[in-house]
Amino acid sequence: MFICEDVSFDIDGQKLFSNINFNLKPQKDLLITGPSGIGKTTLLSILCGIQKPTTGKITYNSIDLYNLPENKIDEFRGKNLGVVFQNFNLINTFTVKQNLEIAISAIDRKKSILFFKLLDRVGLANKSHIKVANLSIGEKQRLAVARAFVGDPKWVFCDEPTSSLDDKNANIIANLIKEESLRCKASLVLITHDSRIQSLIKFSQILKLGDEL
Amino acid sequence: MIVGITIITVSILVNQVTKETFSKNNPGLDAVVGAKGSPLQLILSSIHHIDIPTGNISYQNARKIIKHPAIKSATPISLGDNFQNFRIVGTNKSFLKLYKANLISGTTWSQPMQAVIGYNVSKITKLKINKFFVGSHGLIDTGDVHAEQPYKVVGVLKKTGTILDNLILTSLDSVWNLHSVTNKDKLEITSLLLKYKNKTSSFSFPRLINKGTNMQAASPSFEISKLLKLTGNAHRIVDYLSVLIIILSFLGILFTLLNNINERKYDLAVLRTLGFSRWKLFSIILSEGMIISILGSTIGLIFGYIVYESMYYFSIVGRSLELGQLNFLNDLFLIWIIVNIIAFITCLVPCIKVYKQNIRSTLLNS
């Protein structure tokens, strides 16, 4: 069970959002929507242990995330969470393969057959030796998705995974995320203001930021 | 880093080996009596066979000194010729006792123009028992040879690790015969190597010689310590210079790492999001710095040793030095440890910067 309890966040004394609450059961999906600037990306950072909330609690299977020492939060994120960032956060000087390898080494797991299958599924098997800087936006997005699933995460977070893509590529990415979540038996938390996403993925829960108060 | 460690390594090696060579070459001699001139020159030429002698002294006068009640042992030596830059020393058999020399093969000389050669002489010149060779005038090979009177090798000495390995020994008569000195009253030698019966003579005896004769008595330990003090200052300047270079290399490591971290702060933040903990990144950056430092200091030590070895093999003076002593290893190891400890402390600065990095703001700003 993944619980977000009374989470609030202030910037310079100004409330960005407050009292965010939800429970997410295993293998269920949550869509978080809301207009631009409402704090969706900040909320994602809070949910995956990158940004401490001003108040509130994030619990993964009874583990209070922000009660863990800083080092343990990093390790927890690496081993249990997969994150697709809005700007991908790939290492541009590394190749496609190296970006996946570094993600695997972060969690001290050995490279498995899955690694190659994953590259194949995201359509980057023939581009594994190409540097990320030379990939198209769509390819970077697919690589970011592949990297999020490389450690078989229990919870997956995606921040605006389709907003910069055309309909065709948005469809590919949405399907990929859904399929990989099912394969990993992971819960999916997707944050977007892209209205197309609801027609591409069926979510068990929807949270509209701005309406929560 | 490599340059600094190389210079300091060469400096230590030269310093240590010079000290040890000077110490090993002196078989407990208390004084050297020779012609007036520089006492240091007398010591260097008579014991260490580096410099040219100050001149000759009368053998008749020398014999009076030999019989002096304060003298326990006196060994006359007569220099003047060489074979392929190895000095030919006219002496008597007490010279061999002085260095506790033993023969690998052959015997000692029993008549003029017979020679016993040191270990290195035999190795480098390929001279063997019963082979003949001709000496050249002077102490370095000028090609002006005594072709009419060749020496015959009758013995080869075991390695001693002292200057003896680089000498060719013969009787005093050989040297006198070769230089056609027949008048017994006009016989000359270069110097007398002395041991006192009693160490208290080290004050009175030199005064007696220096004031009462046209000869001088010089103390090996006093002259060599004076020389080492002089060369020690030069070594210190070289050491300060190398320390400065090493400090600059620490700053180099520091700024390289800080610059690297600045350029890679986005990548490091990404690694944090993937699960690399602060400590893991801290240790990666520390390892990078320490690899540079350890490699640099180790290569510096190796280069230093290579430079030193080259100096040894390519210099004529080097023939008077003996390698093989390993005492300097402790000093070099200590320097290696100190350099790497300082490098470790230097590397902590960028590591702490990485440890304190705020990944969210770094990712947002990138």
XYZ file of C-alpha atoms in Angstrom:
579
model
C 0.000 0.000 0.000
C 1.255 3.451 -0.939
C -0.131 6.252 1.236
C 0.183 9.995 0.793
C -1.053 11.634 3.968
C -1.708 15.358 4.476
C 1.155 16.389 2.258
C 1.723 20.123 1.916
C 4.511 22.100 0.348
C 5.500 25.736 0.832
C 7.904 27.796 -1.243
C 9.288 30.844 0.567
C 6.337 30.751 2.993
C 3.797 30.555 0.149
C 1.667 27.399 -0.025
C 2.073 25.588 -3.333
C -0.400 22.890 -2.325
C -1.686 21.442 0.913
C -3.408 18.398 2.398
C -2.829 15.999 -0.458
C -4.216 12.615 0.543
C -4.550 9.343 -1.289
C -4.060 5.598 -0.851
C -2.896 3.435 -3.707
C -3.308 -0.321 -3.510
C -0.774 -2.656 -5.155
C -1.003 -2.794 -8.957
C -3.521 0.038 -9.074
C -3.013 3.180 -11.139
C -3.340 6.797 -10.142
C -3.579 9.756 -12.477
C -2.692 13.147 -11.008
C -3.834 16.025 -13.188
C -4.072 19.743 -12.866
C -3.183 22.919 -14.682
C 0.422 23.971 -15.259
C 2.151 25.527 -12.257
C -0.078 23.843 -9.695
C 2.876 21.813 -8.314
C 2.493 18.453 -10.047
C 6.237 17.982 -10.617
C 6.985 19.086 -7.051
C 4.453 16.551 -5.797
C 6.157 13.824 -7.842
C 9.515 14.801 -6.329
C 7.959 14.535 -2.880
C 6.351 11.164 -3.615
C 9.618 9.624 -4.777
C 11.816 10.995 -2.022
C 13.650 13.740 -3.896
C 12.000 16.705 -2.149
C 10.957 16.642 1.502
C 7.383 17.948 2.003
C 6.743 20.871 4.359
C 4.293 18.677 6.249
C 2.764 15.252 5.736
C 3.845 11.680 5.395
C 4.642 9.343 2.500
C 4.384 5.650 3.350
C 5.340 2.686 1.163
C 4.225 -0.642 2.642
C 4.437 0.806 6.175
C 7.846 2.419 5.529
C 7.685 6.113 6.351
C 9.884 7.420 3.516
C 11.021 10.671 5.139
C 11.735 8.908 8.410
C 14.547 7.044 6.671
C 18.077 8.488 6.714
C 18.915 10.411 3.509
C 21.153 7.592 2.192
C 18.414 5.022 2.748
C 15.900 7.191 0.865
C 18.216 7.135 -2.179
C 18.636 3.382 -1.899
C 14.893 2.856 -1.389
C 14.140 4.912 -4.507
C 16.681 2.967 -6.561
C 15.399 -0.449 -5.476
C 11.640 0.131 -5.345
C 10.686 3.105 -7.482
C 10.952 3.756 -11.189
C 10.766 7.391 -12.231
C 10.232 8.855 -15.704
C 11.071 12.526 -15.368
C 9.494 15.232 -17.482
C 12.910 16.249 -18.907
C 14.024 12.569 -18.904
C 17.130 13.190 -16.708
C 19.262 10.938 -18.875
C 23.044 11.192 -18.948
C 23.642 12.725 -22.360
C 27.310 11.778 -22.608
C 26.484 8.094 -22.058
C 25.169 5.697 -24.672
C 21.690 4.167 -24.488
C 23.180 0.978 -23.063
C 25.320 2.817 -20.516
C 22.300 4.733 -19.230
C 20.583 1.432 -18.460
C 23.755 -0.152 -17.083
C 24.338 2.701 -14.636
C 20.740 2.374 -13.436
C 21.273 -1.344 -12.828
C 24.585 -0.772 -11.051
C 22.896 1.798 -8.788
C 20.851 -0.996 -7.278
C 23.683 -3.563 -7.277
C 21.898 -5.916 -9.636
C 23.551 -7.907 -12.376
C 22.664 -7.271 -15.990
C 20.036 -9.818 -17.000
C 18.422 -10.998 -20.217
C 15.628 -8.590 -19.302
C 18.007 -5.747 -20.026
C 18.185 -6.664 -23.732
C 14.498 -7.559 -23.944
C 13.645 -4.180 -22.483
C 15.759 -2.386 -25.070
C 14.029 -4.437 -27.745
C 10.558 -3.634 -26.406
C 11.240 0.117 -26.408
C 12.641 -0.172 -29.934
C 16.174 0.893 -29.056
C 17.962 -2.451 -29.403
C 19.707 -1.289 -32.579
C 20.644 2.048 -31.024
C 22.212 0.738 -27.832
C 25.641 2.185 -28.690
C 24.381 5.615 -29.681
C 24.926 8.506 -27.298
C 21.783 9.922 -25.757
C 22.632 13.397 -27.068
C 22.081 12.039 -30.596
C 18.621 10.563 -29.930
C 15.313 12.156 -30.933
C 12.854 13.360 -28.264
C 10.696 10.259 -28.786
C 13.704 7.957 -28.443
C 14.840 9.732 -25.280
C 11.346 9.340 -23.867
C 11.398 5.604 -24.636
C 14.820 5.243 -23.070
C 13.627 7.108 -19.956
C 10.728 4.647 -19.720
C 13.050 1.669 -20.207
C 15.364 2.961 -17.483
C 12.440 3.399 -15.063
C 11.537 -0.286 -15.459
C 15.033 -1.783 -15.563
C 15.099 -2.599 -11.837
C 11.593 -4.173 -11.755
C 10.145 -1.419 -9.541
C 7.092 -1.826 -7.328
C 5.927 1.725 -7.919
C 6.399 3.729 -11.106
C 6.100 7.512 -11.400
C 5.796 9.270 -14.736
C 5.876 13.053 -15.086
C 4.259 14.366 -18.267
C 5.377 11.367 -20.337
C 3.344 12.292 -23.428
C 2.955 16.054 -23.359
C 5.775 16.802 -25.792
C 4.881 13.983 -28.193
C 2.593 13.771 -31.196
C -0.448 11.464 -31.052
C 1.371 8.483 -32.564
C 4.355 8.652 -30.227
C 2.133 9.488 -27.246
C 0.217 6.286 -27.955
C 3.447 4.248 -28.167
C 4.772 5.643 -24.888
C 1.458 5.240 -23.060
C 1.185 1.602 -24.155
C 4.769 0.977 -23.206
C 4.278 2.366 -19.723
C 1.132 0.357 -19.208
C 2.624 -2.884 -20.516
C 5.781 -2.555 -18.457
C 3.771 -1.727 -15.324
C 1.744 -4.877 -15.844
C 4.869 -6.943 -16.434
C 6.505 -5.640 -13.242
C 3.202 -5.816 -11.344
C 3.908 -2.238 -10.384
C 1.551 0.506 -9.254
C 1.592 3.434 -11.659
C 1.368 7.086 -10.660
C 1.171 9.313 -13.696
C 1.229 13.082 -13.491
C 0.114 15.114 -16.493
C -1.950 17.975 -17.773
C -2.192 16.193 -21.150
C -5.880 15.405 -21.619
C -5.102 12.651 -24.190
C -3.689 10.375 -21.499
C -7.093 9.234 -20.152
C -8.044 7.851 -23.523
C -4.738 5.950 -23.711
C -4.585 4.458 -20.171
C -7.476 3.493 -17.897
C -6.689 4.632 -14.343
C -8.248 3.180 -11.213
C -7.933 6.522 -9.390
C -7.718 10.136 -10.491
C -6.562 13.039 -8.340
C -7.149 16.545 -9.646
C -4.733 19.005 -8.070
C -6.513 22.223 -7.191
C -9.676 20.325 -6.254
C -8.228 18.547 -3.268
C -8.808 21.289 -0.737
C 52.444 15.344 -9.081
C 54.611 13.032 -11.202
C 57.293 15.739 -11.691
C 57.344 16.649 -7.983
C 57.620 13.053 -6.790
C 60.233 12.290 -9.463
C 62.458 15.162 -8.287
C 62.051 14.315 -4.609
C 62.735 10.618 -5.310
C 65.941 11.391 -7.204
C 66.998 13.789 -4.455
C 66.422 11.170 -1.733
C 68.133 8.409 -3.670
C 71.182 10.528 -4.494
C 71.361 11.820 -0.930
C 71.014 8.405 0.696
C 73.252 6.494 -1.651
C 75.930 9.196 -1.484
C 75.869 9.065 2.316
C 75.972 5.271 2.393
C 78.642 5.048 -0.260
C 80.847 7.485 1.610
C 80.284 5.508 4.765
C 80.916 2.083 3.190
C 84.016 3.216 1.319
C 85.745 4.142 4.536
C 86.931 0.966 6.275
C 87.289 2.703 9.637
C 90.199 4.933 8.676
C 91.071 7.681 11.156
C 93.286 9.830 8.948
C 94.845 10.170 5.540
C 98.279 11.732 5.211
C 99.190 13.246 1.866
C 100.592 16.302 0.152
C 99.415 19.700 1.366
C 96.352 21.070 -0.368
C 92.645 20.636 0.088
C 91.991 18.071 2.862
C 88.662 17.171 1.242
C 90.419 16.566 -2.073
C 92.903 14.306 -0.295
C 90.081 12.258 1.269
C 88.057 12.070 -1.938
C 91.054 10.985 -4.001
C 92.602 8.554 -1.500
C 89.521 6.816 -0.050
C 86.671 7.414 -2.480
C 88.773 7.664 -5.646
C 86.698 10.518 -7.042
C 88.936 13.589 -7.091
C 92.539 13.968 -8.230
C 95.249 13.715 -5.516
C 96.780 16.812 -3.952
C 100.240 15.621 -4.972
C 102.812 13.121 -3.770
C 104.701 12.695 -0.529
C 108.123 11.206 0.083
C 108.001 7.494 0.870
C 110.882 8.030 3.273
C 108.788 10.504 5.302
C 105.818 8.195 5.058
C 107.808 5.354 6.596
C 108.538 7.538 9.621
C 104.799 7.993 10.098
C 104.198 4.258 9.727
C 106.595 3.645 12.608
C 105.001 6.346 14.813
C 103.795 4.861 18.157
C 100.306 6.368 17.742
C 99.682 4.426 14.521
C 98.003 1.027 14.596
C 98.028 0.452 10.853
C 99.238 2.403 7.838
C 98.584 1.558 4.214
C 100.465 3.449 1.517
C 98.790 4.072 -1.824
C 100.178 5.406 -5.050
C 97.861 6.665 -7.786
C 98.510 7.965 -11.247
C 97.295 5.497 -13.860
C 94.069 3.920 -14.964
C 92.730 1.188 -17.189
C 89.475 2.087 -18.986
C 88.858 4.725 -16.276
C 89.339 2.207 -13.450
C 92.073 3.504 -11.172
C 95.250 1.486 -10.732
C 96.297 1.649 -7.088
C 99.842 0.786 -6.061
C 99.713 -0.423 -2.489
C 100.662 -3.299 -0.233
C 98.626 -6.286 0.919
C 97.371 -4.505 4.025
C 94.990 -2.678 1.651
C 93.152 -5.983 1.095
C 92.967 -6.579 4.867
C 91.613 -3.062 5.333
C 88.566 -3.874 3.197
C 88.407 -7.517 4.328
C 88.676 -8.414 0.647
C 88.598 -12.010 -0.552
C 89.523 -13.444 -3.904
C 87.040 -15.152 -6.224
C 89.921 -16.589 -8.190
C 93.706 -16.388 -8.450
C 96.116 -15.039 -5.891
C 97.475 -11.686 -4.775
C 100.486 -10.160 -6.495
C 103.914 -11.582 -5.698
C 106.038 -9.496 -8.043
C 105.837 -6.187 -9.923
C 103.373 -5.761 -12.824
C 100.955 -8.272 -11.397
C 97.470 -6.980 -10.599
C 94.426 -7.983 -8.605
C 91.231 -6.532 -10.028
C 87.956 -5.574 -8.342
C 84.650 -7.305 -9.116
C 83.211 -4.497 -11.288
C 86.498 -4.105 -13.157
C 86.415 -7.752 -14.111
C 82.751 -7.569 -15.086
C 82.994 -4.429 -17.219
C 86.438 -4.820 -18.777
C 86.100 -8.640 -19.155
C 89.641 -9.021 -17.782
C 90.365 -12.501 -16.454
C 93.221 -14.317 -14.743
C 96.453 -14.416 -16.805
C 95.168 -11.710 -19.164
C 97.391 -8.686 -19.783
C 96.406 -5.041 -19.925
C 98.231 -1.754 -20.204
C 97.576 1.213 -17.942
C 97.009 4.758 -19.218
C 98.633 7.841 -17.775
C 96.364 9.831 -15.500
C 93.205 8.951 -13.663
C 90.907 9.018 -16.684
C 91.450 7.228 -19.966
C 93.337 9.565 -22.325
C 94.766 6.929 -24.608
C 98.334 7.720 -23.495
C 99.361 4.205 -22.471
C 102.342 2.427 -20.894
C 102.409 -0.027 -23.790
C 105.911 -1.270 -23.021
C 104.981 -2.639 -19.590
C 101.666 -4.458 -19.421
C 100.080 -5.701 -16.200
C 99.113 -9.331 -15.753
C 95.885 -10.153 -13.911
C 96.691 -12.652 -11.135
C 93.536 -12.355 -9.013
C 89.909 -11.247 -9.069
C 88.235 -9.963 -5.888
C 84.796 -10.874 -4.584
C 82.152 -8.157 -4.649
C 82.393 -5.949 -1.553
C 79.864 -3.223 -2.379
C 82.633 -0.664 -1.805
C 84.971 1.329 -3.997
C 87.297 -1.686 -3.952
C 85.078 -3.271 -6.616
C 86.176 -0.486 -8.994
C 89.898 -0.603 -8.329
C 92.881 -2.380 -9.833
C 95.437 -3.188 -7.132
C 99.083 -3.770 -7.648
C 102.313 -3.437 -5.681
C 103.952 -0.081 -5.050
C 106.971 -1.414 -6.963
C 104.832 -1.775 -10.097
C 103.934 1.909 -10.050
C 107.506 2.967 -9.311
C 108.902 0.682 -12.043
C 106.378 1.936 -14.562
C 107.348 5.532 -13.876
C 111.072 4.658 -13.903
C 111.756 5.684 -10.311
C 114.853 3.759 -9.293
C 116.460 5.994 -6.650
C 115.189 4.665 -3.335
C 115.535 8.095 -1.733
C 113.230 9.629 -4.310
C 110.390 7.124 -4.020
C 107.018 8.764 -3.627
C 103.521 7.720 -2.766
C 100.184 9.565 -2.996
C 99.023 9.078 0.553
C 98.978 6.962 3.674
C 95.721 5.516 5.007
C 95.948 5.464 8.811
C 94.243 3.891 11.793
C 95.181 5.132 15.261
C 95.904 2.893 18.205
C 93.945 5.256 20.364
C 91.170 7.598 19.246
C 92.619 10.401 21.381
C 95.354 10.691 18.751
C 92.790 12.225 16.396
C 93.465 15.590 18.063
C 97.236 15.484 18.539
C 98.424 13.527 15.512
C 97.023 15.727 12.697
C 98.443 18.793 14.462
C 101.841 17.092 14.547
C 101.748 16.356 10.815
C 100.182 19.638 9.712
C 102.539 21.866 11.663
C 105.744 19.864 11.725
C 105.970 18.503 8.150
C 105.295 19.489 4.547
C 102.438 16.971 4.571
C 98.871 17.182 5.802
C 96.712 14.795 7.791
C 92.994 14.894 7.066
C 90.173 13.211 8.945
C 87.784 11.305 6.594
C 84.765 11.596 8.889
C 85.262 15.341 9.433
C 85.803 16.154 5.751
C 82.929 13.998 4.509
C 80.489 15.392 7.065
C 81.520 18.885 5.904
C 80.889 17.871 2.310
C 77.524 16.283 3.117
C 76.518 19.440 4.963
C 77.280 21.470 1.852
C 75.504 19.094 -0.520
C 72.722 18.760 2.049
C 71.834 22.440 1.535
C 71.590 21.881 -2.202
C 69.421 18.828 -1.579
C 67.210 20.887 0.706
C 66.648 23.491 -2.034
C 65.719 20.712 -4.464
C 63.434 19.211 -1.814
C 61.688 22.575 -1.214
C 61.210 22.919 -4.958
C 59.690 19.475 -5.238
C 57.434 20.114 -2.223
C 56.226 23.275 -3.993
C 55.524 21.270 -7.148
C 53.662 18.649 -5.087
C 51.563 21.377 -3.388
C 50.728 22.765 -6.839
C 49.730 19.271 -7.935
C 47.415 18.953 -4.896
C 45.793 22.221 -5.937
C 45.627 20.792 -9.448
C 43.795 17.692 -8.184
C 41.475 19.877 -6.073
C 40.511 22.223 -8.890
C 40.256 19.406 -11.429
C 37.842 17.544 -9.158
C 35.860 20.706 -8.331
C 35.671 21.566 -12.004
C 34.666 17.991 -12.859
C 31.963 18.054 -10.234
C 30.685 21.369 -11.477
C 30.491 20.037 -15.018
C 28.947 16.766 -13.864
C 26.635 18.037 -11.127
C 23.601 17.277 -13.300
C 24.874 13.737 -13.980
C 25.592 13.252 -10.279
C 22.062 14.398 -9.413
C 20.695 11.925 -11.978
C 22.718 9.164 -10.341
C 21.118 10.079 -7.006
C 17.634 9.737 -8.540
C 18.639 6.278 -9.787
C 19.507 5.122 -6.300
C 23.164 6.050 -5.802
C 23.361 7.222 -2.202
C 25.287 10.317 -1.099
C 27.945 8.064 0.408
C 28.270 6.069 -2.791
C 28.857 9.255 -4.835
C 31.165 10.552 -2.088
C 33.251 7.386 -2.382
C 33.245 7.499 -6.208
C 34.610 11.076 -6.250
C 37.104 10.197 -3.512
C 38.235 7.158 -5.517
C 38.697 9.295 -8.648
C 40.922 11.734 -6.738
C 42.856 9.000 -4.996
C 43.423 7.073 -8.235
C 44.980 10.251 -9.730
C 47.076 10.730 -6.593
C 48.176 7.100 -6.165
C 48.991 6.692 -9.858
C 50.778 10.043 -9.968
C 52.862 9.384 -6.871
C 53.690 5.800 -7.890
C 54.675 6.793 -11.443
C 56.720 9.631 -9.903
C 58.596 7.136 -7.704
C 59.241 4.841 -10.668
C 60.389 7.760 -12.873
C 62.603 8.995 -10.052
C 64.220 5.597 -9.743
C 64.692 5.351 -13.527
C 66.281 8.841 -13.625
C 68.540 7.877 -10.740
C 69.548 4.566 -12.375
C 70.280 6.426 -15.613
C 72.446 8.907 -13.723
C 74.278 5.984 -12.175
C 74.939 4.182 -15.404
C 75.765 7.172 -17.572
C 78.053 9.097 -15.245
C 81.714 8.353 -14.670
C 81.288 9.492 -11.081
C 78.542 6.920 -10.846
C 81.196 4.218 -10.951
C 82.184 5.347 -7.487
C 78.635 4.848 -6.221
C 77.281 1.484 -5.252
C 73.607 0.614 -5.609
C 71.972 -2.191 -3.735
C 71.263 -0.524 -0.409
C 67.533 -0.514 0.221
C 67.438 1.751 3.285
C 66.036 4.627 1.246
C 62.877 2.606 0.532
C 61.531 3.574 3.965
C 61.939 7.287 3.185
C 60.335 6.937 -0.237
C 57.461 4.907 1.199
C 56.951 7.523 3.911
C 56.793 10.298 1.294
C 54.371 8.235 -0.790
C 52.141 7.766 2.272
C 52.289 11.478 3.260
C 51.530 12.619 -0.314
C 48.522 10.327 -0.510
C 47.233 11.288 2.939
C 47.349 14.978 1.912
C 45.694 14.058 -1.398
C 42.975 12.246 0.576
C 42.333 15.365 2.686
C 42.338 17.526 -0.463
C 39.821 15.220 -2.144
C 37.439 15.541 0.813
C 36.587 19.127 -0.260
C 34.879 18.160 -3.554
C 33.466 15.014 -1.942
C 31.705 17.067 0.744
C 30.364 19.335 -2.002
C 28.872 16.287 -3.741
C 27.522 14.950 -0.454
C 25.685 18.200 0.232
C 24.272 18.527 -3.279
C 20.535 19.283 -3.486
C 19.406 17.031 -6.306
C 16.018 18.643 -6.828
C 17.381 22.159 -7.359
C 20.250 20.815 -9.493
C 17.843 18.937 -11.750
C 15.493 21.929 -11.950
C 18.325 24.339 -12.792
C 19.682 21.996 -15.438
